[in-house]
Short mmCIF file of C-alpha atoms and ligand atoms in Angstrom, two decimals:
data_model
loop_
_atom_site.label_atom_id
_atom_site.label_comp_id
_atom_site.label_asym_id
_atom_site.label_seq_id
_atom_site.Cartn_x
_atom_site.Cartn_y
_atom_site.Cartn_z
CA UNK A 18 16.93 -27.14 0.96
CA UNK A 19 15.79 -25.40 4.23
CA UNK A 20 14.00 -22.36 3.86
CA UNK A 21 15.26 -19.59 1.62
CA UNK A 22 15.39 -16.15 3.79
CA UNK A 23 14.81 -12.98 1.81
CA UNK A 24 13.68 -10.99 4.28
CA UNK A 25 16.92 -9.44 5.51
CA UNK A 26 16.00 -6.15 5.97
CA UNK A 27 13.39 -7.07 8.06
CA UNK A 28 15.92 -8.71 10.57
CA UNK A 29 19.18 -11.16 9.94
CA UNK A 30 20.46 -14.48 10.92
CA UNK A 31 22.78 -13.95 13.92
CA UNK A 32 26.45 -14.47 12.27
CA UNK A 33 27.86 -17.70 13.91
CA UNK A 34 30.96 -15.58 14.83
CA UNK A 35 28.82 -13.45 16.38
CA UNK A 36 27.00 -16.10 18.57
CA UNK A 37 30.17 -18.01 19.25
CA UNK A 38 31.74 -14.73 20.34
CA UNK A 39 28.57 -13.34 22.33
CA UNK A 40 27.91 -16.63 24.82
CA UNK A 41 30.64 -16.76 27.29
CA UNK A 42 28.83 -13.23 28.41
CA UNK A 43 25.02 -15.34 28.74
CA UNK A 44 26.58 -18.32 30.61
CA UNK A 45 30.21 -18.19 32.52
CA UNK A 46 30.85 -14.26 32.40
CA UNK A 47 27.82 -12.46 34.35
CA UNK A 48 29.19 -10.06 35.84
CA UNK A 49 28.53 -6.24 36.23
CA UNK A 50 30.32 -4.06 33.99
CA UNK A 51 30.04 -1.38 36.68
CA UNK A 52 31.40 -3.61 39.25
CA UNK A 53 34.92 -3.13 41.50
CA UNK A 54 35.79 -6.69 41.30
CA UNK A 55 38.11 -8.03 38.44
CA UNK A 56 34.48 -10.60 37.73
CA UNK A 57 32.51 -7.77 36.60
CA UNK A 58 34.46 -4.98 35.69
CA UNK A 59 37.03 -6.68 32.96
CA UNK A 60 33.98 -6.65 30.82
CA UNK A 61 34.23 -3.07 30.80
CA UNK A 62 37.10 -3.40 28.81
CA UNK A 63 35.04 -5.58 26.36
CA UNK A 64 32.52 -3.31 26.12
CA UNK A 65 34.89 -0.60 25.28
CA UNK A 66 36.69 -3.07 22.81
CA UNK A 67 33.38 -3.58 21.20
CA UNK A 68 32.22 0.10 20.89
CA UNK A 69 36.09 0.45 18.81
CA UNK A 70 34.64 -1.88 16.65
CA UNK A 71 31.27 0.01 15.97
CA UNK A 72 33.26 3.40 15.86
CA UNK A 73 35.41 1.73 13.14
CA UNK A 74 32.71 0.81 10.74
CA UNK A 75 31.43 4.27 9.93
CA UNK A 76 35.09 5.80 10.51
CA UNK A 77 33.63 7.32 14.09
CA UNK A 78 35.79 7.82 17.04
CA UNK A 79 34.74 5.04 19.85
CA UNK A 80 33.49 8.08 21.83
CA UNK A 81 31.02 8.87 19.76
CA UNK A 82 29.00 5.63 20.18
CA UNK A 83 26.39 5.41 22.62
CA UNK A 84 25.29 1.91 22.94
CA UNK A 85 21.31 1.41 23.21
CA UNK A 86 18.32 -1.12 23.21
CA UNK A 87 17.80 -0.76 19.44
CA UNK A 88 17.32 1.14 16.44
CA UNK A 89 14.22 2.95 17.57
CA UNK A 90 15.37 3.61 20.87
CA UNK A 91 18.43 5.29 19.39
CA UNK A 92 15.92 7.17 16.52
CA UNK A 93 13.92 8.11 19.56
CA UNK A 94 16.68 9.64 21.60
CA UNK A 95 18.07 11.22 18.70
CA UNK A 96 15.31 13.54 18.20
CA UNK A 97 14.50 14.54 21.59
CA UNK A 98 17.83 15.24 22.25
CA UNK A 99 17.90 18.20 19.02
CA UNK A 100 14.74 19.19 20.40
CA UNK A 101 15.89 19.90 24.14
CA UNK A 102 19.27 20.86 23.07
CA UNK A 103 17.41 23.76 21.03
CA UNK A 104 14.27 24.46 23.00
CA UNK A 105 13.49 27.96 21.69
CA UNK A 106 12.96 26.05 18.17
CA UNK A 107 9.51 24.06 17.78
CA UNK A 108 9.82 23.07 14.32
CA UNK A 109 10.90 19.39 13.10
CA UNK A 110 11.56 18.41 9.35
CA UNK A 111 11.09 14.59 8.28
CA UNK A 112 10.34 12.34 5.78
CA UNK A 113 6.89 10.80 4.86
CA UNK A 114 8.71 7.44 4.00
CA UNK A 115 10.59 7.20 7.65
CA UNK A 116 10.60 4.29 9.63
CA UNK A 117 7.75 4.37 12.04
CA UNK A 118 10.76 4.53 14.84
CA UNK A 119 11.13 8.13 13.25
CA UNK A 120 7.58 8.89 12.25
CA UNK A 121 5.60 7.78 15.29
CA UNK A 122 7.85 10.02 17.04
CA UNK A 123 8.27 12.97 15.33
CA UNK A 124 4.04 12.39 15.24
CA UNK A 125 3.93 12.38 19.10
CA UNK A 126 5.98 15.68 19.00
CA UNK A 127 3.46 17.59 17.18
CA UNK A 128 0.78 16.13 19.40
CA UNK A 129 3.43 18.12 21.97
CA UNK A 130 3.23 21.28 19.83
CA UNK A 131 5.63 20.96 18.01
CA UNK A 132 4.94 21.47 13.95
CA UNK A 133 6.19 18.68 12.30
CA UNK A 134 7.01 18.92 8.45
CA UNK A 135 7.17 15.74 6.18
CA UNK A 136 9.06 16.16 2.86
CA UNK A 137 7.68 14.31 -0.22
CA UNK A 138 9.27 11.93 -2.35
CA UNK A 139 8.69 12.05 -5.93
CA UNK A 140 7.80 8.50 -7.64
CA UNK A 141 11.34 7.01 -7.85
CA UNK A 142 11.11 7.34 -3.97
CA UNK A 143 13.62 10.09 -4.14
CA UNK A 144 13.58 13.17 -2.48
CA UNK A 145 13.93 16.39 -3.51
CA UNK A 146 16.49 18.83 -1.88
CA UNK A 147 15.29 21.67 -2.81
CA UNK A 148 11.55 20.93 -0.91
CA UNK A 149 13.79 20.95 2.29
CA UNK A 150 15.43 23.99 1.06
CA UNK A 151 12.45 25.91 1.17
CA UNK A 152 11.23 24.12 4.19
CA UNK A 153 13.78 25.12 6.79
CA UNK A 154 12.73 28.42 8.78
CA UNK A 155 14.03 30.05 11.89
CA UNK A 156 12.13 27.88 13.85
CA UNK A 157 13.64 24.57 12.22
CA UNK A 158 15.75 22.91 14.81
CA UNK A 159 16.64 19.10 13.24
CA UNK A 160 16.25 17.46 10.17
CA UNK A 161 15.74 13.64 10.70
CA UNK A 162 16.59 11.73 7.12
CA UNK A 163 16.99 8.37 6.69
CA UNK A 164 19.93 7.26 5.08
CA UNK A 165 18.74 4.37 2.78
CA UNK A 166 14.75 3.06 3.05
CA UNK A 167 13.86 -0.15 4.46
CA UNK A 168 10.82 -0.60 1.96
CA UNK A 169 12.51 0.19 -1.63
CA UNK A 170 16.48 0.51 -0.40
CA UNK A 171 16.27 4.00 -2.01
CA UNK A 172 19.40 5.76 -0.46
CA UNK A 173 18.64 9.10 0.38
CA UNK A 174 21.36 12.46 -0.76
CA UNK A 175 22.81 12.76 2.68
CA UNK A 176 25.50 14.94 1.14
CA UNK A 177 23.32 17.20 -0.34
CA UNK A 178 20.84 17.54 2.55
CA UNK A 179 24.39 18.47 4.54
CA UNK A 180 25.00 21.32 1.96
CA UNK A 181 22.00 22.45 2.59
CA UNK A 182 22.03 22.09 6.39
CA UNK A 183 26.02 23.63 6.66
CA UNK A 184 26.21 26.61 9.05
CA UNK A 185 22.43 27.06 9.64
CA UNK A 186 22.51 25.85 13.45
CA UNK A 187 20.22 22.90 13.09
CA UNK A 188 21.02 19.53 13.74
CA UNK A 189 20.99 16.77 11.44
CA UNK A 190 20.04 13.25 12.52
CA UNK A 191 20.01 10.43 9.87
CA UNK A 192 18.49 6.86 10.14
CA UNK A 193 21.28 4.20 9.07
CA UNK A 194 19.79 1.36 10.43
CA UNK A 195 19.05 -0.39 6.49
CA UNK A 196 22.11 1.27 5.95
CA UNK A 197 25.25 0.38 7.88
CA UNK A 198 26.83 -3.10 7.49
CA UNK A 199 24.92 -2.55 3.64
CA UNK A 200 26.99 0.20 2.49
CA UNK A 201 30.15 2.24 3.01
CA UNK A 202 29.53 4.86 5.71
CA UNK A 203 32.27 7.65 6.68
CA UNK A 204 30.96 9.87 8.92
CA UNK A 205 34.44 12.07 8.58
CA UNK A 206 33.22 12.47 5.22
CA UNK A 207 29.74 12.89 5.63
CA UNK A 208 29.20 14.84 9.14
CA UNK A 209 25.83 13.96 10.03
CA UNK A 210 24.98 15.34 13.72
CA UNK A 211 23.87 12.12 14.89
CA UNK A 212 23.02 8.42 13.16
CA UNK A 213 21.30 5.50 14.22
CA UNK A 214 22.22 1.92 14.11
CA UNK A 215 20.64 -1.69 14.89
CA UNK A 216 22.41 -4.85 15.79
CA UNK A 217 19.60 -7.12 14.26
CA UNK A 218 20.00 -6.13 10.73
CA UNK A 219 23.52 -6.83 10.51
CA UNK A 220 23.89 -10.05 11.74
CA UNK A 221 24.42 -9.24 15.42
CA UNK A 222 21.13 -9.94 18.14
CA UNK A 223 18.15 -7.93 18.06
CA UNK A 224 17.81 -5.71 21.14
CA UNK A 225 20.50 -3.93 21.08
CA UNK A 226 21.59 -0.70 18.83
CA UNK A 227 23.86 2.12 18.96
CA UNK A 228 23.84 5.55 18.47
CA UNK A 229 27.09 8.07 17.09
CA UNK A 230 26.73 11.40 18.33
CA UNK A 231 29.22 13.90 16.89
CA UNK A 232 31.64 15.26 19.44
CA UNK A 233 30.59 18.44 20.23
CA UNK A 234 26.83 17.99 19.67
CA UNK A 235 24.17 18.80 22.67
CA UNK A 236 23.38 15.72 24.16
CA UNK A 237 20.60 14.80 26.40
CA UNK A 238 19.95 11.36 27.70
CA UNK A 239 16.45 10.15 26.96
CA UNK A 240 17.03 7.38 29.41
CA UNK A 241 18.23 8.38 32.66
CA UNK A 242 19.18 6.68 35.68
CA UNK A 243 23.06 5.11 36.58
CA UNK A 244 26.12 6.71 34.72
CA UNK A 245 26.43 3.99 32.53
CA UNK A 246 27.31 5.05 29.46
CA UNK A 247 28.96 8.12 30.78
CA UNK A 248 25.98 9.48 31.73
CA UNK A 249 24.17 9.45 28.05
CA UNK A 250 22.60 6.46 28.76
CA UNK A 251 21.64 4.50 31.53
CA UNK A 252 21.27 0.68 32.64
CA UNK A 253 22.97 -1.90 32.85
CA UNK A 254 24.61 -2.72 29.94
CA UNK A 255 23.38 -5.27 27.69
CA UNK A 256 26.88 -7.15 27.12
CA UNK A 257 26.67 -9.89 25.83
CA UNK A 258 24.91 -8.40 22.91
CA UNK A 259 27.12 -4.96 22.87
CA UNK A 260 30.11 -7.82 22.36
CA UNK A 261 27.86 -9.54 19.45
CA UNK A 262 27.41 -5.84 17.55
CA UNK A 263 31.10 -5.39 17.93
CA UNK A 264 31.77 -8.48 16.32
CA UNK A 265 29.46 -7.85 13.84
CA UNK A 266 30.68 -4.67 12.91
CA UNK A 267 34.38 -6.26 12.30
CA UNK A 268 32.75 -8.83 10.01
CA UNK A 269 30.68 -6.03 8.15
CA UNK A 270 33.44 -3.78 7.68
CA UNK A 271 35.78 -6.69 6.79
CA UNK A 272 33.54 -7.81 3.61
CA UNK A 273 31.88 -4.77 3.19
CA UNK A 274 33.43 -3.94 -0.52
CA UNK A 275 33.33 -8.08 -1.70
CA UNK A 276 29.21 -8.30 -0.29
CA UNK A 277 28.12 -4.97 -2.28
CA UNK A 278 29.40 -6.85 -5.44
CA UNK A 279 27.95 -10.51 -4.11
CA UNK A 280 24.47 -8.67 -3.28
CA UNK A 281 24.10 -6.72 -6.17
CA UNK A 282 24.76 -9.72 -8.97
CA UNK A 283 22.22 -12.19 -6.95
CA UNK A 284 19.34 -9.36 -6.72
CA UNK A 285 19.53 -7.98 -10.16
CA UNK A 286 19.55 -11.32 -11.48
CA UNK A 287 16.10 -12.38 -9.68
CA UNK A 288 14.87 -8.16 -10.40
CA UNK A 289 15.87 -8.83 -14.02
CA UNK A 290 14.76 -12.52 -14.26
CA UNK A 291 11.12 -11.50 -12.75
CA UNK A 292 10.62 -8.21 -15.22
CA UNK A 293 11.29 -10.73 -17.81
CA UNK A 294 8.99 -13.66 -16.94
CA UNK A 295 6.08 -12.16 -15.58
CA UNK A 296 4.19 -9.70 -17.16
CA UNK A 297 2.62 -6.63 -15.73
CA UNK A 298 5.51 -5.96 -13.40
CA UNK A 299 7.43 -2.87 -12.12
CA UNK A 300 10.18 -2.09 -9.39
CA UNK A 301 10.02 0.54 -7.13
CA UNK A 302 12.18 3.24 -5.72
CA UNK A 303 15.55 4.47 -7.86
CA UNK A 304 17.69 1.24 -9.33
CA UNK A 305 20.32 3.74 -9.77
CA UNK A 306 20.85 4.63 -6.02
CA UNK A 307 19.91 1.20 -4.47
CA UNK A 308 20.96 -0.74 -1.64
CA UNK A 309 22.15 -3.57 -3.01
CA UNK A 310 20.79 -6.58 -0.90
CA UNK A 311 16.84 -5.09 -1.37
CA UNK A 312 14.49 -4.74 -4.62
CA UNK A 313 10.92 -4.31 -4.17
CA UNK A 314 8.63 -5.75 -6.78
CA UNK A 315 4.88 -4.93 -7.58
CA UNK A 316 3.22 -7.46 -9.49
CA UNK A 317 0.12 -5.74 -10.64
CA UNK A 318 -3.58 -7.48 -10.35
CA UNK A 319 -2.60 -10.14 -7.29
CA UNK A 320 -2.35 -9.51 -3.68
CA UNK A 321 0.97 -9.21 -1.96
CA UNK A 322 -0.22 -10.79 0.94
CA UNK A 323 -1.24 -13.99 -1.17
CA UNK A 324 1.81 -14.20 -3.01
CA UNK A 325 2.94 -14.17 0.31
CA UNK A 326 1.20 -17.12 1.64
CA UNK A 327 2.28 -19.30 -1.61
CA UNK A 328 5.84 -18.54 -1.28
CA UNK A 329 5.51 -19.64 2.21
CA UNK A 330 4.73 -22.91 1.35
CA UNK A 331 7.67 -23.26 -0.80
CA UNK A 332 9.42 -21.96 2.78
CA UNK A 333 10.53 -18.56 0.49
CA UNK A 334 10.64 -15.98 3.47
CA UNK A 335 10.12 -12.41 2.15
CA UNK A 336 7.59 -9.39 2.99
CA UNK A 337 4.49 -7.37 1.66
CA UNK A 338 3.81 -3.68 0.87
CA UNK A 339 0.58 -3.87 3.15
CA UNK A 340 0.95 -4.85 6.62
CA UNK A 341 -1.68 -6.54 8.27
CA UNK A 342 -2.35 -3.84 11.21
CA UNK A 343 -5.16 -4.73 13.73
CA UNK A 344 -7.01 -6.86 11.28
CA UNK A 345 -7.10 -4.17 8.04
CA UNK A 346 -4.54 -4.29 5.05
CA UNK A 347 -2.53 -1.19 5.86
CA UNK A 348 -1.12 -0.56 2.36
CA UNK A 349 2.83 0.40 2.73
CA UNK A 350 3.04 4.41 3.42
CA UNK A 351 6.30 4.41 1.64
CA UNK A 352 4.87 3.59 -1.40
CA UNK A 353 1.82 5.39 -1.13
CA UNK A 354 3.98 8.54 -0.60
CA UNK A 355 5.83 7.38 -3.85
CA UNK A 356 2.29 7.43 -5.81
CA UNK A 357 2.63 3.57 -6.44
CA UNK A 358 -1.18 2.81 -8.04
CA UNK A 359 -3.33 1.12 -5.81
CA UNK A 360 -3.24 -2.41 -7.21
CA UNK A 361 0.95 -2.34 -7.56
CA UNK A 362 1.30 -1.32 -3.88
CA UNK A 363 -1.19 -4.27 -3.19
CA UNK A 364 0.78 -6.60 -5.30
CA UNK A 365 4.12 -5.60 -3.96
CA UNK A 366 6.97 -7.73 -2.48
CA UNK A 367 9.86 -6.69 -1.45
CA UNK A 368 12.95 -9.18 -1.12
CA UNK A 369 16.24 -8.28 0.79
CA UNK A 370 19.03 -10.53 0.73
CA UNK A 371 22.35 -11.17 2.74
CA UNK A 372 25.31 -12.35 2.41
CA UNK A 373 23.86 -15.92 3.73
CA UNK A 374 21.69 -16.01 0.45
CA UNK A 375 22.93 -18.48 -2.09
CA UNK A 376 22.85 -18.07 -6.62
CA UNK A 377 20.59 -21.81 -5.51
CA UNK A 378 18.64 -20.07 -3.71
CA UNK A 379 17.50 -17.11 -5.98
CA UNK A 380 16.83 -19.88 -8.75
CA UNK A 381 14.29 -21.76 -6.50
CA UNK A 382 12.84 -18.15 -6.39
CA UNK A 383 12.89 -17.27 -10.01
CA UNK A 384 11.73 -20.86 -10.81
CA UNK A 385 8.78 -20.40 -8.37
CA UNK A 386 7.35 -17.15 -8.46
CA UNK A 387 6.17 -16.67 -12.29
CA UNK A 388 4.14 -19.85 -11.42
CA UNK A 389 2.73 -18.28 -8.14
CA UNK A 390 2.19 -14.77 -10.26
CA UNK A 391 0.20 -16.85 -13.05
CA UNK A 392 -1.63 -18.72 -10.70
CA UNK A 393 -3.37 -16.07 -8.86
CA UNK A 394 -3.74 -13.75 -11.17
CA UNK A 395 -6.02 -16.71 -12.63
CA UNK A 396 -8.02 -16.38 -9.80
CA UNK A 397 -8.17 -12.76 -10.01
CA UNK A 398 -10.70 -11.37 -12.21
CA UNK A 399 -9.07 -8.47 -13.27
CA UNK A 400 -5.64 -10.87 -13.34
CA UNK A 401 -8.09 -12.94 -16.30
CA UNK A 402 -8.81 -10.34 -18.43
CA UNK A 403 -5.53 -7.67 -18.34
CA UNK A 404 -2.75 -10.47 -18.63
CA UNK A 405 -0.93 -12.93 -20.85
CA UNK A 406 0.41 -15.71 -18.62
CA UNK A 407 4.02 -16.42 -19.47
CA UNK A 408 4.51 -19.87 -21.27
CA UNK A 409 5.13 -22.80 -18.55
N1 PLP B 756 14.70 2.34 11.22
C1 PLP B 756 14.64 1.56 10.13
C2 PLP B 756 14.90 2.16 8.79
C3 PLP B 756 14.32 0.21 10.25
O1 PLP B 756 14.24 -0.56 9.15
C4 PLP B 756 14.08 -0.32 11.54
C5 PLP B 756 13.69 -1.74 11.70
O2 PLP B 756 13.09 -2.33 10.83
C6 PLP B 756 14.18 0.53 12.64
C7 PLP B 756 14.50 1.85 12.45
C8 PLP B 756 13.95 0.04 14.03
O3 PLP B 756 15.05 -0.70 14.49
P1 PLP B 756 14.86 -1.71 15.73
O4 PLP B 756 14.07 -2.85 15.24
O5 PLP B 756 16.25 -2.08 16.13
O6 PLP B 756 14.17 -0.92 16.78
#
């Protein structure tokens, strides 16, 4: 068995459709998109092909796409864009769980001035409408919300927040990036202003993301230069991996219904399996209102980062709660903000799946890790004294 991926929402496996479909535009077809000759400029048509595609899997109108470098380019531009669209306003609402795309930024706004406000989440990971309710002022001019979080796969009330939001003049931005491709999106239905999107997590190339913009809503380019893009954004256009999100988009939407069901059977059964076999275990963030490829696990009294290491040497790919920034373990701000205890967000894991992942493949897991678990917390001393070691 190669090794077993489940760290999808950390980036995916490039969909051999996708690559298959993407190459003729890295080898044979070079050209300019913006050029006069037939060599360059019938990949327009591509392009515009590809962006009908992307439209179609949140039920936009192709329009409404801007194509971009990636997720936190489009997050990025997203914001600014509210901001200079409403430039009397100086006040931002957030999350404290956001992406750092989101949260870096909206941080290097308030550096700018601007006051920044970041909602809570209560210890499910869910948020509360009614804090934004009361946080919304004159002064407010977007609300940035992710739609579902890349940590926990808590999905966020995005209806609700839009209740509140309705008729008050500020804009509404949402991060979809662990969202779309995961999880139907209708943006007919729900009317966010604007929503963000990333090739890499759904199976197209990383480097390249889009972002809808409602038609209608202010719009200023954070990139500027040619009028590619009609203006919104400019450089030459990454095509070859515009094509590959396209493609990837199709395949999404086609399986979209059949994967939800696939995902959702192969994760509970390694959630379930784990709560059962090892003891002193919990999993964070709402089951009820899940994404269905991601559970995050905190195994109490062992290190994430070691359970790490061992699962890497069974060639089990999946990620930590505590990143390892410039030499210190960062613990995970999403569950900090979630009032995880110290030792689970320490011990926590967090596995996301796709719809490459195989029933084989979670059993290798479920056989492995409650012998990892009880082997370190062996070592630990606190591991010694608070557990009972499941039988082997
Ligand atoms: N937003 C969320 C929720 C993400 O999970 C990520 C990537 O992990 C991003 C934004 C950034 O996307 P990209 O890597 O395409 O810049």
């Amino acid at each position: 068995m190669s090794a077993i991926y489940l760290d999808n929402n950390a980036t995916t496996r490039i969909a051999p459709e996708v690559l298959e479909e993407m190459m003729p535009y890295l080898s044979d077809m070079y050209g300019n998109p913006s050029s006069m000759h037939t060599f360059g400029g019938q990949l327009h048509r591509r392009i515009e092909e590809a962006r009908a595609k992307v439209a179609s899997l949140i039920n936009a109108e192709p329009e409404e796409i801007i194509f971009t470098s990636c997720g936190t380019e489009s997050d990025n531009t997203a914001i600014m864009s509210a901001v200079e669209s409403l430039p009397r306003k100086k006040h931002v609402i957030t999350t404290r769980v956001e992406h750092p795309a989101v949260l870096n930024f909206c941080q290097h706004l308030a550096r700018k001035g601007y006051r920044v406000t970041y909602l809570p989440v209560n210890n499910q990971g869910q948020l509360d409408t009614n804090v934004l309710l009361k946080e919304i002022d004159e002064d407010t001019a977007v609300v940035s919300i992710m739609f579902a979080n890349n940590e926990t796969g808590v999905i966020f009330p995005v209806k609700e927040i839009l209740e509140i939001l309705k008729e008050r003049g500020i804009l509404f931005h949402t991060d979809a990036v662990q969202a779309v491709g995961k999880i139907p999106i209708d943006v007919k239905n729900l009317p966010v202003d604007m929503l963000t999107l990333s090739g890499h997590k759904i199976h197209a190339p990383k480097g390249v993301g889009a972002l809808y913009v409602r038609k209608g809503t202010r719009f200023n380019p954070y990139i500027i230069g040619g009028h590619q893009e009609k203006g919104r954004r400019a450089g030459t256009e990454n095509v070859a991996s515009i094509i590959a999100l396209g493609r990837a988009s199709e395949l999404a939407a086609r399986n979209l219904s059949e994967e939800i069901k696939y995902l959702s059977a192969l994760r509970d059964r390694l959630e379930d399996t784990l709560l059962k076999c090892c003891p002193d275990v919990r999993v964070n963030g709402d089951r009820n209102s899940r994404l269905p490829n991601t559970t995050n696990i905190s195994f109490e009294y062992v290190e994430g980062e070691a359970i790490l290491l061992r699962l890497n040497e069974y060639e089990i790919c999946a990620s930590s709660g505590s990143a390892c920034t410039s030499g210190s373990l960062e613990p995970s701000h999403v569950l900090r903000a979630m009032g995880v205890p110290y030792t689970a967000v320490h011990g926590s894991i967090r596995f996301s799946l796709s719809r490459y992942n195989t029933e084989a493949e979670i059993d290798r897991v479920i056989e492995v890790m409650p012998l990892i678990i009880r082997e370190l917390r062996l070592l630990s001393p606190y591991g010694r004294e608070k557990i009972v070691c499941p039988p082997e």
